Amino acid sequence: MADMTPEKTKMPEQAPEVRNKNFLEVAQGYTPELAQKESQRCLGCKNPRCVEGCPVNVPIPEFIGAVQRGDMEGAYRAISRANALPAVCGRVCPQESQCEGRCVRGIRGESVGIGRLERYVADWALENGVSSDEMDPPNGHKVAVVGSGPAGLTCAGELAKKGYSVTIFEAFHVAGGVLSYGIPEFRLPKSIVEKEVANLERMGVEIRLNMVIGKIMSIDDLFESGYEAVFIGSGAGLPQFMKIPGESLVGVFSANEYLTRINLMKAYRPDNPTPIFESKKVAVLGGGNVAMDAARCAKRMGADVHIVYRRGEAELPARAEEVHHAKEEGICFDLLCNPVLIQGDEQGRVKSMKVIRMELGEPDASGRRRPVPIPGSEFEMEVDTVIVAIGTSPNPLIRSTTPGLETNSRGCITTGEDGSTSRQGVFAGGDASTGAATVILAMGAGKTAARSIDEYLKGKN
Amino acid sequence: MPEQYEIVRKRALTPDITSISVYAPLIARKARAGQFIILRAGHDGERIPLTVSSTQGDLVTVVFQKVGDSTMTLDEIPEGGCLTDFVGPLGLPTPVDGVKRAAVVGGGLGCAIALPVAKALHDAGAQVDLIGGFRTKDIVILEEDMARACDNLYICTDDGSYGYSGFTTGKLEELLRSGEKYDRVYAIGPLVMMKFVCRLTKGYDIPTIVSMNPIMIDGTGMCGCCRVTVDGQVKFACVDGPDFDGHKIDFDETIARAATYKEFEQRRRENHKCRLEGMNNG
């Protein structure tokens, strides 16, 4: 008989006033007892809607059933059949709009804590050295994967399982893509990413770091050197700015830069050689997950932090949990506010930002109510740092060096539903083809492309 | 065979300037004049962008000045030691096509980058005047290499201890006044020098290309840290440059941005010196 408690079993967390001064993980994970308790809330539906809500279709009732029986290894095997990076997904997936959003328990009360359980099982497997073992024998075919972010890692893992010899080309000195440079340590410890990457290497995936495809080698060079198919998962790339005066002043950063300094280069550690700007008061422009990450990092670096967003609370694109955590940590939300210009001192350093208040008008093309400036409502915010987190556009390095690779008006690589591109043997997925989206959608695209690459190469040979 | 990223050859060009030749066969084959690499010395090391000075066989040579903590750490790796990371070639090559008569102006360490540009122009059939400026005679670098890469080499020293007495802009102006006609001028060196070269060539209406070296992290267009304003447009030096039309660059903004981490760097430099002295004393 299922546990009919209406609320999810709470996961222990660091207290807000403690965690906003350190970079240790905020949510500390279930204990075995808490995991057991939460697993009992699952009804094990015969027609599980949660699985339909998952972009990689993790067999959720099956793995939770195994947890109920105390069979952690079985639970892990069930998850890892569908998901190459469960310890990552358990932490950063927007479960509330995916699996958990479809859970029948959510109709009267809270859904089952699927993400929390997935994390628990994945962490158990990492700690106990259990890894996915269902591998086909090597088939002798070589596939190149460009980028080691969630799309590339997933695609590589899926292909390795099918017996392909896979090489990932990563531009940075560390694998993981956005998992390493973008998502902060306190949401996704880098040791977890390293372990997931090491798992793939154990499966035979080769990772070549410091290889910027489009520079050192083109996609065509990869084919010439013996790869029979290529998957492009090169990520979102170029940061967008507001196009307001003052954005090149000292103290204005893209969220990519600020987060890369902190996460990839470890600039938050006191004795690190990579510099980070010493901010007293920070305005973060934007309302998405990246804005929340940047704001929470700046808070931990000791600054007074404001999120400045042109729409209202209901329109914030960030996950509710991230907004909740940010507020708990003392970050101010200046909603319905839009920056007009950034002002500098005589040394060219940011000293203030002029902001206009907005109100919501009619819904726009995105279905959200359009923010409209309120005339005469400008005011000045004294800040020394502005972090721009309003999105990115795809990196041009690959599209500009790959003849015949079609891209859309925004520069995203055009793909079919199967991940195929306009070039034979070239597949793409993740932010490089969709524009900035989520980790799990990129993983879903990597998985789909792996299936298509398998079919393509089987058909060819 | 050398190991990946091994420093196969290391030379101190002056007490502050070092040249290292790194084993990186793929990059050595691909790099063109004006492109850069990013290296790291140590597992927690900063990413350091350096423009390629020359390539030969499997080796890529870069020249750096010990200006801060990270470059001092880099200089502590001996010949035969390995860099942690070495990635490139990044940025776009310097455009040299269609130029018949060029002046290439290098300032200090910038001469190490002016050298391959002069050579590329020279190899493409252009007649090249190379003007290399230094503070004083003792810190003149790469003189023989530069002499081979051009038709006329003019070394200038600020204090007049060697060659032309004065700044590179003084020499360039002298040449222009004497009637030299250049299709294009290339300036590579300190921001202030490039700014004044551009001011001069603007008066003569000579297209001028400058090589920018702003603060960078990834070098692939991801962080936007290296943005420069060119003709009112934001450009990323790592993917759109590092070369730009010098008459359209907002130099004052670039100079301010270059000082973003001045205090941090000063503190690190002091600490580094203290550590070294501590080691020597202990």
XYZ file of C-alpha atoms in Angstrom:
743
model
C 0.000 0.000 0.000
C 1.429 3.332 -1.068
C 2.311 6.070 1.376
C -0.467 8.629 0.827
C 1.301 11.593 2.464
C 0.340 14.538 0.243
C 3.733 16.260 0.390
C 7.059 15.169 -1.057
C 9.612 13.987 1.460
C 11.829 17.007 2.070
C 15.482 16.850 1.059
C 17.963 18.272 3.578
C 19.392 21.623 2.485
C 22.016 24.004 3.781
C 20.327 26.916 5.560
C 20.047 30.005 3.321
C 22.160 32.304 5.529
C 24.901 29.667 5.637
C 24.917 28.585 2.003
C 24.891 32.106 0.537
C 28.489 32.370 1.749
C 29.841 29.102 0.367
C 29.898 27.150 -2.895
C 29.022 23.760 -1.375
C 25.979 21.978 -2.739
C 22.712 23.517 -1.532
C 20.566 20.379 -1.603
C 22.274 17.547 0.193
C 20.393 14.526 -1.084
C 18.165 11.916 0.527
C 19.386 9.523 3.177
C 18.495 5.844 2.527
C 15.533 6.217 4.909
C 14.206 9.351 3.194
C 14.623 7.736 -0.236
C 12.766 4.656 0.928
C 9.949 6.790 2.351
C 9.602 8.869 -0.798
C 9.679 5.803 -3.067
C 6.631 4.456 -1.218
C 4.605 7.441 -2.468
C 4.791 6.126 -6.050
C 1.636 4.303 -7.117
C 3.467 2.398 -9.866
C 0.858 3.380 -12.470
C 0.314 0.816 -15.214
C 0.074 3.643 -17.711
C 2.798 5.934 -16.372
C 2.333 9.494 -17.578
C 5.601 10.533 -15.952
C 7.596 8.519 -18.529
C 5.883 10.379 -21.380
C 6.948 13.653 -19.758
C 10.609 12.659 -19.780
C 12.577 13.677 -22.881
C 14.682 10.504 -22.608
C 11.849 8.263 -21.309
C 13.424 6.970 -18.117
C 11.312 3.942 -16.947
C 10.311 5.776 -13.786
C 7.897 3.328 -12.091
C 10.388 0.520 -12.742
C 13.300 2.272 -11.056
C 11.188 3.555 -8.164
C 9.816 0.023 -7.732
C 13.373 -1.235 -7.375
C 14.066 1.449 -4.752
C 10.957 0.278 -2.853
C 12.439 -3.229 -2.796
C 15.831 -1.865 -1.746
C 17.376 -3.024 -5.038
C 19.581 -0.001 -5.783
C 21.568 -1.721 -8.472
C 18.391 -2.696 -10.289
C 17.129 0.874 -9.934
C 20.359 2.229 -11.412
C 20.329 -0.209 -14.327
C 16.752 0.786 -15.159
C 17.661 4.487 -15.195
C 20.938 4.105 -17.043
C 19.304 2.191 -19.888
C 17.586 5.464 -20.779
C 19.735 8.196 -19.266
C 23.505 8.543 -19.622
C 23.844 11.274 -16.958
C 21.370 10.517 -14.155
C 23.320 12.237 -11.347
C 23.254 15.408 -13.440
C 19.588 15.142 -14.419
C 18.472 14.377 -10.882
C 19.892 17.775 -9.976
C 19.228 20.130 -12.860
C 16.208 18.831 -14.810
C 13.065 20.977 -14.635
C 11.113 17.983 -13.296
C 8.104 20.118 -12.361
C 7.349 20.693 -16.040
C 8.340 17.193 -17.165
C 7.988 13.878 -15.311
C 6.732 15.318 -12.031
C 4.374 17.650 -13.878
C 2.513 14.590 -15.189
C 2.515 12.560 -11.954
C -1.015 11.613 -10.798
C -0.033 12.263 -7.193
C 0.321 15.894 -8.194
C -3.435 16.210 -8.756
C -4.155 16.131 -5.034
C -0.987 17.210 -3.331
C 2.586 17.067 -4.507
C 3.967 14.749 -7.156
C 6.407 11.989 -6.303
C 9.939 13.420 -5.920
C 11.173 11.672 -9.059
C 14.185 13.941 -9.523
C 15.248 13.501 -5.910
C 14.995 9.731 -6.202
C 16.874 9.699 -9.502
C 19.652 11.696 -7.871
C 19.700 9.354 -4.895
C 20.039 6.256 -7.072
C 22.661 7.839 -9.356
C 24.762 9.044 -6.407
C 24.518 5.587 -4.861
C 25.863 4.072 -8.099
C 28.727 6.597 -8.326
C 29.679 5.948 -4.705
C 29.533 2.196 -5.107
C 31.331 2.086 -8.453
C 28.370 0.569 -10.276
C 28.323 1.517 -13.923
C 26.281 0.669 -16.929
C 27.516 -2.601 -18.391
C 25.225 -3.420 -21.276
C 27.672 -2.933 -24.136
C 27.534 -4.370 -27.636
C 30.846 -5.695 -28.968
C 32.939 -3.176 -30.971
C 31.630 -2.811 -34.524
C 34.688 -1.051 -35.951
C 32.900 2.130 -36.990
C 34.185 5.554 -35.965
C 31.989 8.501 -34.994
C 33.137 12.006 -34.031
C 31.218 14.083 -31.507
C 31.864 17.826 -31.358
C 31.381 19.242 -27.871
C 31.277 17.435 -24.533
C 28.205 19.107 -23.078
C 25.002 17.211 -22.255
C 24.116 16.584 -25.932
C 27.583 15.344 -26.891
C 28.086 13.200 -23.783
C 24.698 11.532 -24.229
C 25.200 10.914 -27.941
C 28.672 9.490 -27.284
C 27.425 7.242 -24.476
C 24.565 5.851 -26.559
C 26.840 5.131 -29.517
C 29.515 3.537 -27.325
C 26.871 1.176 -25.932
C 26.060 0.140 -29.474
C 29.698 -0.745 -30.121
C 30.858 2.374 -31.965
C 34.315 3.810 -31.502
C 33.539 7.379 -30.410
C 35.834 10.391 -30.086
C 34.597 13.593 -28.461
C 36.332 16.842 -29.442
C 36.117 19.461 -26.691
C 37.295 23.068 -27.081
C 37.966 23.664 -23.374
C 40.578 22.074 -21.141
C 37.837 20.276 -19.199
C 34.962 18.111 -20.460
C 31.328 18.801 -19.604
C 30.422 21.922 -21.569
C 27.783 23.935 -19.739
C 27.831 21.398 -16.892
C 31.412 22.522 -16.207
C 31.535 26.181 -17.177
C 27.939 27.250 -16.645
C 26.081 25.507 -13.829
C 27.614 26.444 -10.468
C 29.209 24.043 -8.020
C 26.450 24.613 -5.458
C 23.837 23.241 -7.863
C 25.946 20.620 -9.604
C 29.258 19.683 -7.974
C 32.012 19.327 -10.561
C 33.085 16.052 -8.960
C 29.738 14.600 -10.121
C 30.345 15.780 -13.681
C 33.863 14.324 -13.594
C 32.540 10.963 -12.443
C 29.886 10.868 -15.164
C 32.552 11.722 -17.756
C 34.885 9.059 -16.328
C 32.035 6.551 -16.716
C 31.883 7.315 -20.426
C 35.644 6.946 -20.742
C 35.387 3.555 -19.090
C 32.888 2.663 -21.794
C 35.620 3.384 -24.335
C 34.740 6.942 -25.352
C 37.879 8.937 -26.166
C 37.832 12.615 -25.170
C 40.222 14.974 -26.894
C 40.440 18.278 -25.025
C 41.687 21.616 -26.411
C 40.311 20.840 -29.856
C 38.315 23.696 -31.351
C 36.514 22.189 -34.323
C 36.172 24.820 -37.019
C 39.713 25.976 -36.237
C 42.135 23.103 -35.768
C 40.012 20.770 -37.909
C 36.874 21.296 -39.941
C 33.941 18.885 -40.103
C 35.257 17.806 -43.503
C 38.697 17.139 -41.985
C 36.995 14.798 -39.509
C 35.469 12.778 -42.354
C 38.825 12.711 -44.107
C 40.519 11.362 -41.025
C 38.202 8.353 -40.969
C 35.092 9.296 -39.007
C 31.992 8.029 -40.779
C 29.502 10.284 -39.041
C 29.720 13.487 -37.015
C 27.446 14.783 -34.269
C 27.607 18.530 -33.593
C 26.696 19.484 -30.036
C 28.741 22.633 -29.825
C 26.327 24.573 -27.630
C 24.896 28.023 -27.641
C 27.985 30.173 -27.684
C 27.876 33.895 -28.274
C 26.397 35.931 -25.440
C 23.794 38.531 -26.322
C 23.873 42.020 -24.889
C 21.055 44.515 -24.318
C 22.322 46.954 -26.965
C 21.997 49.862 -24.528
C 24.682 52.529 -24.012
C 27.430 51.678 -21.562
C 27.679 47.929 -22.073
C 31.416 48.042 -22.710
C 32.190 49.815 -19.445
C 34.476 48.060 -16.987
C 32.204 46.043 -14.705
C 29.741 44.834 -17.366
C 29.981 41.105 -17.964
C 28.050 38.500 -19.884
C 26.708 35.785 -17.597
C 28.840 33.361 -19.635
C 31.980 35.241 -18.686
C 31.081 35.686 -15.033
C 30.051 32.044 -14.642
C 33.023 30.702 -16.620
C 35.439 32.568 -14.395
C 33.766 31.156 -11.299
C 32.850 27.620 -12.371
C 35.422 26.563 -14.945
C 38.350 28.657 -13.751
C 37.491 28.374 -10.015
C 37.941 32.096 -9.470
C 35.833 31.832 -6.287
C 38.721 30.101 -4.544
C 40.799 32.696 -2.711
C 44.172 31.665 -4.096
C 43.167 31.159 -7.723
C 45.120 32.943 -10.475
C 42.064 33.734 -12.637
C 40.689 37.117 -11.568
C 37.084 37.849 -10.675
C 35.695 41.365 -10.378
C 35.307 42.515 -6.797
C 31.720 43.711 -6.751
C 29.806 45.507 -4.033
C 26.466 45.909 -5.748
C 25.451 43.818 -8.740
C 22.529 44.039 -11.140
C 21.835 40.831 -13.032
C 19.754 41.467 -16.153
C 17.373 38.652 -17.066
C 15.068 36.190 -15.362
C 16.158 32.747 -16.523
C 18.103 29.969 -14.831
C 21.387 31.475 -15.994
C 20.440 34.790 -14.378
C 19.652 32.959 -11.116
C 22.999 31.139 -11.269
C 24.926 34.362 -11.881
C 23.045 36.178 -9.103
C 23.604 33.398 -6.588
C 27.314 33.264 -7.464
C 27.679 37.045 -7.057
C 25.913 36.783 -3.682
C 28.402 34.144 -2.578
C 31.244 36.415 -3.681
C 29.949 38.894 -1.092
C 27.918 41.353 -3.165
C 24.489 42.876 -2.701
C 22.619 41.410 -5.678
C 19.536 42.529 -7.622
C 17.799 40.664 -10.408
C 16.428 43.194 -12.890
C 13.729 41.712 -15.125
C 11.356 43.470 -17.458
C 8.331 41.257 -16.875
C 6.623 40.102 -13.669
C 7.125 37.248 -11.229
C 4.757 34.921 -13.097
C 6.735 35.396 -16.301
C 10.169 34.574 -14.849
C 11.525 31.845 -17.138
C 13.679 30.338 -14.375
C 12.572 27.223 -12.530
C 10.403 28.046 -9.526
C 12.888 26.237 -7.297
C 15.766 28.436 -8.486
C 13.776 31.612 -7.868
C 12.787 30.345 -4.431
C 16.397 29.494 -3.571
C 17.638 32.864 -4.836
C 15.083 34.738 -2.725
C 15.913 32.697 0.353
C 19.556 33.592 -0.133
C 18.761 37.303 0.001
C 18.697 38.272 -3.659
C 16.370 41.200 -4.421
C 14.028 40.970 -7.379
C 13.398 44.240 -9.193
C 10.600 43.026 -11.435
C 8.902 45.016 -14.195
C 12.091 47.026 -14.558
C 14.101 47.488 -17.729
C 17.591 48.986 -17.956
C 17.885 51.984 -20.245
C 21.575 52.834 -19.963
C 24.641 52.114 -17.878
C 26.702 55.038 -16.650
C 30.406 55.060 -15.912
C 32.873 57.181 -13.977
C 35.842 59.011 -15.479
C 37.872 55.762 -15.491
C 35.245 54.008 -17.554
C 33.993 51.868 -14.656
C 30.307 51.241 -13.989
C 28.801 53.534 -11.353
C 25.077 53.356 -11.957
C 22.311 52.098 -14.182
C 19.236 53.961 -15.337
C 16.115 51.804 -15.228
C 12.528 52.363 -16.375
C 9.503 50.726 -14.780
C 7.289 48.568 -16.949
C 3.694 47.361 -16.898
C 2.226 44.346 -18.607
C 0.157 44.906 -21.733
C -1.390 42.493 -24.242
C 0.118 39.016 -24.756
C 2.862 38.886 -27.398
C 3.917 36.131 -29.812
C 5.340 34.078 -26.907
C 1.957 34.151 -25.189
C 3.358 36.157 -22.292
C 2.028 39.642 -21.597
C 4.227 42.205 -23.303
C 6.043 44.601 -20.967
C 5.442 48.263 -21.803
C 7.503 51.146 -20.355
C 5.719 53.554 -18.003
C 6.615 57.060 -19.234
C 8.504 59.189 -16.722
C 9.193 56.289 -14.337
C 12.967 56.180 -14.824
C 15.110 55.832 -11.742
C 18.762 55.284 -11.058
C 20.330 52.226 -9.412
C 23.769 52.611 -7.953
C 25.722 49.528 -9.034
C 29.361 48.748 -9.777
C 28.663 45.551 -11.713
C 26.134 44.566 -14.365
C 25.824 40.943 -15.458
C 23.892 40.443 -18.676
C 21.978 37.148 -18.730
C 19.525 37.607 -21.570
C 20.521 34.654 -23.728
C 22.977 33.496 -26.323
C 23.135 32.804 -30.017
C 24.949 29.839 -31.590
C 28.690 29.913 -32.126
C 29.647 30.669 -35.738
C 32.886 28.636 -35.824
C 31.361 25.470 -37.256
C 28.690 26.868 -39.554
C 31.212 29.242 -41.139
C 33.666 26.414 -41.894
C 31.237 23.720 -43.018
C 30.063 24.214 -46.598
C 26.505 23.057 -47.189
C 25.498 23.027 -43.518
C 22.171 24.849 -43.376
C 21.366 27.178 -40.508
C 18.266 29.248 -39.766
C 18.007 33.020 -39.492
C 19.235 32.904 -35.890
C 22.308 30.881 -36.867
C 21.054 27.611 -35.362
C 21.888 24.444 -37.309
C 18.750 23.231 -39.090
C 17.892 19.650 -38.126
C 15.132 17.180 -38.809
C 13.340 15.452 -35.930
C 15.920 12.689 -36.170
C 18.814 15.140 -35.685
C 19.948 14.972 -39.319
C 21.285 18.123 -40.979
C 21.532 19.246 -44.598
C 24.891 17.457 -44.830
C 24.996 13.715 -45.228
C 26.473 11.989 -42.196
C 26.324 15.164 -40.115
C 23.884 15.276 -37.214
C 23.316 17.992 -34.629
C 21.454 18.640 -31.405
C 21.275 20.667 -28.230
C 21.633 24.433 -28.085
C 23.606 24.436 -31.375
C 20.379 23.550 -33.164
C 17.631 24.816 -30.835
C 19.202 27.914 -29.322
C 19.523 28.129 -25.546
C 17.414 25.445 -23.854
C 17.793 22.906 -21.046
C 20.272 20.162 -20.223
C 17.684 17.409 -20.589
C 16.420 18.618 -23.965
C 20.012 18.601 -25.204
C 20.390 15.081 -23.835
C 17.191 14.018 -25.560
C 18.536 15.407 -28.837
C 21.854 13.619 -28.314
C 20.032 10.366 -27.748
C 17.818 10.780 -30.813
C 20.831 11.618 -32.957
C 22.695 8.544 -31.695
C 19.790 6.368 -32.844
C 19.782 8.105 -36.241
C 23.563 7.762 -36.611
C 23.255 4.055 -35.850
C 20.546 3.649 -38.500
C 22.493 5.764 -40.993
C 25.714 3.767 -40.588
C 23.901 0.413 -40.614
C 22.198 1.422 -43.843
C 25.451 2.529 -45.346
C 27.434 -0.593 -44.576
C 59.554 12.225 -29.904
C 58.554 15.139 -27.669
C 55.478 14.831 -25.485
C 52.249 16.708 -26.129
C 52.685 20.424 -25.345
C 56.342 19.948 -24.418
C 58.527 23.061 -24.354
C 61.151 21.797 -26.777
C 63.118 25.029 -26.902
C 63.229 27.933 -24.473
C 65.231 31.132 -24.816
C 65.361 34.235 -22.656
C 65.295 37.081 -25.183
C 65.731 39.653 -22.412
C 65.537 39.240 -18.619
C 61.753 39.817 -18.908
C 60.900 38.312 -22.283
C 60.968 34.583 -23.011
C 60.452 32.635 -26.220
C 59.141 29.074 -26.005
C 58.710 26.576 -28.826
C 55.990 24.077 -28.007
C 55.389 20.653 -29.530
C 51.917 20.922 -31.076
C 52.022 19.407 -34.587
C 48.390 20.010 -35.572
C 48.506 23.668 -34.562
C 51.946 24.153 -36.133
C 50.552 23.025 -39.470
C 47.422 25.129 -39.282
C 48.421 28.453 -37.674
C 48.761 31.561 -39.862
C 50.238 34.978 -39.076
C 48.023 36.911 -36.681
C 46.355 33.885 -35.094
C 46.749 33.065 -31.434
C 46.801 30.153 -29.035
C 45.658 29.852 -25.416
C 47.843 27.997 -22.964
C 47.721 27.005 -19.320
C 50.697 26.339 -17.112
C 49.461 24.115 -14.286
C 46.144 22.479 -13.424
C 44.692 25.549 -11.764
C 46.372 27.864 -14.254
C 44.820 30.869 -15.891
C 44.098 30.652 -19.623
C 46.765 32.839 -21.257
C 46.221 34.009 -24.850
C 49.402 34.567 -26.892
C 49.729 35.372 -30.571
C 51.822 32.892 -32.522
C 55.271 34.259 -33.337
C 56.393 31.493 -35.698
C 55.854 27.863 -36.598
C 58.445 25.395 -37.712
C 57.827 21.685 -38.316
C 55.881 20.438 -35.309
C 56.716 23.446 -33.146
C 54.744 26.577 -32.352
C 56.756 29.479 -30.961
C 55.206 32.097 -28.697
C 56.927 34.942 -26.919
C 55.753 36.313 -23.592
C 56.696 38.939 -21.087
C 56.776 38.200 -17.385
C 54.234 40.823 -16.408
C 52.213 38.999 -13.786
C 51.726 35.955 -11.628
C 50.595 33.644 -14.454
C 53.387 34.554 -16.877
C 55.933 34.229 -14.047
C 54.581 30.739 -13.330
C 54.796 29.943 -17.046
C 58.415 31.045 -17.094
C 59.210 28.620 -14.283
C 58.598 25.615 -16.569
C 62.016 24.504 -17.874
C 62.921 23.371 -21.365
C 61.720 19.765 -21.662
C 58.809 20.465 -19.310
C 55.197 20.369 -20.504
C 52.414 22.908 -20.577
C 49.089 21.720 -19.177
C 47.077 22.932 -22.154
C 47.737 24.482 -25.535
C 44.805 25.224 -27.834
C 44.527 26.898 -31.208
C 44.916 28.285 -33.714
C 42.297 30.844 -32.672
C 41.131 34.054 -34.297
C 41.390 34.964 -37.957
C 44.703 35.266 -39.833
C 45.985 38.756 -40.610
C 44.862 39.750 -44.115
C 47.937 40.135 -46.328
C 46.548 39.580 -49.834
C 46.780 42.314 -52.441
C 49.252 44.452 -50.522
C 52.245 45.657 -52.545
C 53.881 48.071 -50.150
C 53.413 47.808 -46.405
C 54.766 49.253 -43.188
C 54.626 46.960 -40.183
C 55.056 48.669 -36.822
C 55.853 46.621 -33.737
C 56.243 47.877 -30.204
C 58.248 45.903 -27.630
C 56.790 42.425 -27.238
C 54.536 43.281 -30.201
C 57.596 42.798 -32.427
C 57.257 39.054 -31.847
C 53.863 39.269 -33.570
C 54.865 41.900 -36.117
C 57.543 39.458 -37.260
C 55.220 36.771 -38.733
C 52.976 39.470 -40.241
C 55.976 41.060 -41.987
C 57.134 37.644 -43.098
C 53.702 36.697 -44.473
C 53.529 39.969 -46.422
C 57.075 39.555 -47.653
C 56.446 35.948 -48.707
C 53.310 37.102 -50.559
C 55.501 39.463 -52.607
C 54.956 42.770 -50.828
C 57.744 45.232 -50.184
C 57.845 45.611 -46.417
C 59.275 48.247 -44.088
C 59.413 46.967 -40.539
C 59.652 49.446 -37.686
C 60.445 47.939 -34.310
C 60.312 50.097 -31.210
C 61.865 49.406 -27.802
C 62.478 51.405 -24.652
C 66.229 50.934 -24.807
C 69.003 49.018 -26.592
C 69.283 46.198 -24.024
C 65.755 44.976 -24.615
C 65.790 44.845 -28.409
C 64.523 41.394 -29.418
C 64.435 39.313 -32.607
C 66.494 41.832 -34.609
C 68.021 39.267 -36.985
C 64.723 37.482 -37.556
C 63.014 40.783 -38.284
C 65.767 41.829 -40.688
C 65.165 38.650 -42.693
C 61.407 39.195 -42.823
C 61.403 42.595 -44.507
C 63.107 44.863 -47.010
C 64.002 47.643 -44.588
C 64.234 47.271 -40.847
C 64.165 50.343 -38.640
C 64.847 49.773 -34.963
C 63.820 52.653 -32.728
C 64.614 53.215 -29.067
C 62.797 55.662 -26.834
C 66.066 56.747 -25.222
C 68.087 56.866 -28.415
C 70.541 54.184 -27.261
C 70.164 52.295 -30.549
C 68.841 52.983 -34.033
C 66.351 55.775 -34.522
C 65.986 57.919 -31.450
C 62.318 58.180 -30.498
C 59.001 56.402 -30.848
C 57.909 54.213 -33.774
C 55.366 56.875 -34.720
C 58.240 59.337 -35.152
C 60.012 56.984 -37.550
C 56.837 56.175 -39.457
C 56.059 59.876 -39.813
C 59.575 60.518 -41.075
C 59.151 57.814 -43.733
C 55.747 59.129 -44.765
C 57.065 62.687 -44.997
C 59.974 61.528 -47.134
C 57.385 60.338 -49.621
C 57.001 56.620 -48.856
C 53.623 55.396 -50.047
C 52.127 52.423 -48.235
C 48.976 50.531 -49.286
C 48.552 49.462 -45.724
C 50.065 49.879 -42.284
C 49.983 47.149 -39.617
C 50.486 48.122 -35.980
C 51.053 45.615 -33.203
C 52.059 46.579 -29.706
C 50.906 48.571 -26.685
C 47.411 50.069 -27.058
C 48.750 53.602 -26.739
C 51.272 53.022 -29.533
C 48.603 51.564 -31.807
C 46.302 54.482 -31.039
C 48.956 57.004 -32.096
C 49.998 55.059 -35.193
C 46.344 55.117 -36.239
C 46.051 58.834 -35.559
C 49.069 59.393 -37.814
C 47.997 57.114 -40.670
C 44.482 58.546 -40.607
C 45.999 61.884 -41.592
C 47.651 60.191 -44.564
C 44.529 58.158 -45.312
C 46.363 54.825 -45.187
C 44.276 51.791 -44.215
C 45.669 50.503 -40.934
C 45.218 47.162 -39.258
C 45.816 46.737 -35.543
C 46.128 43.510 -33.562
C 44.130 43.650 -30.334
C 44.929 41.569 -27.279
C 42.094 42.213 -24.823
C 41.436 40.096 -21.733
C 40.058 36.724 -22.807
C 38.905 33.457 -21.303
C 37.676 30.896 -23.786
C 38.907 32.448 -27.040
C 36.101 30.796 -29.024
C 33.378 33.433 -28.836
C 31.647 32.147 -25.749
C 32.302 34.654 -22.973
C 32.285 38.029 -24.705
C 35.020 39.286 -22.391
C 37.217 40.352 -25.316
C 34.637 42.645 -26.892
C 35.872 45.772 -28.607
C 33.863 48.545 -30.193
C 34.650 48.873 -33.902
C 32.780 51.536 -35.833
C 30.152 51.592 -33.071
C 29.577 47.835 -33.313
C 30.507 45.319 -30.620
C 32.996 42.784 -31.979
C 34.626 39.825 -30.248
C 38.404 39.889 -30.722
C 38.627 36.101 -30.406
C 36.360 35.244 -33.337
C 35.985 38.481 -35.336
C 39.633 39.512 -34.801
C 42.146 39.881 -33.278
C 42.886 42.220 -36.220
C 40.629 45.206 -36.821
C 40.504 48.409 -38.819
C 42.536 50.658 -36.523
C 40.758 53.793 -37.639
C 37.463 52.463 -36.312
C 38.534 51.088 -32.923
C 37.470 52.843 -29.744
C 40.943 52.826 -28.168
C 40.041 54.695 -24.992
C 37.379 52.130 -24.123
C 39.811 49.299 -24.872
C 42.480 50.892 -22.693
C 40.004 51.196 -19.790
C 38.858 47.578 -20.230
C 42.439 46.313 -20.213
C 42.734 47.659 -16.652
C 39.688 45.714 -15.357
C 41.717 43.481 -13.028
C 44.636 45.821 -12.384
C 44.439 45.653 -8.588
C 43.973 41.890 -8.534
C 46.941 41.418 -10.842
C 49.143 43.733 -8.827
C 48.326 41.818 -5.650
C 49.070 38.466 -7.319
C 52.346 39.801 -8.704
C 53.477 40.990 -5.270
C 52.531 37.637 -3.734
C 54.429 35.779 -6.441
C 57.560 37.820 -5.851
C 57.236 37.243 -2.096
C 56.948 33.483 -2.660
C 60.069 33.503 -4.826
C 62.031 35.549 -2.324
C 60.801 33.306 0.471
C 62.124 30.292 -1.438
C 65.470 31.969 -2.029
C 65.811 32.920 1.617
C 64.656 29.601 2.967
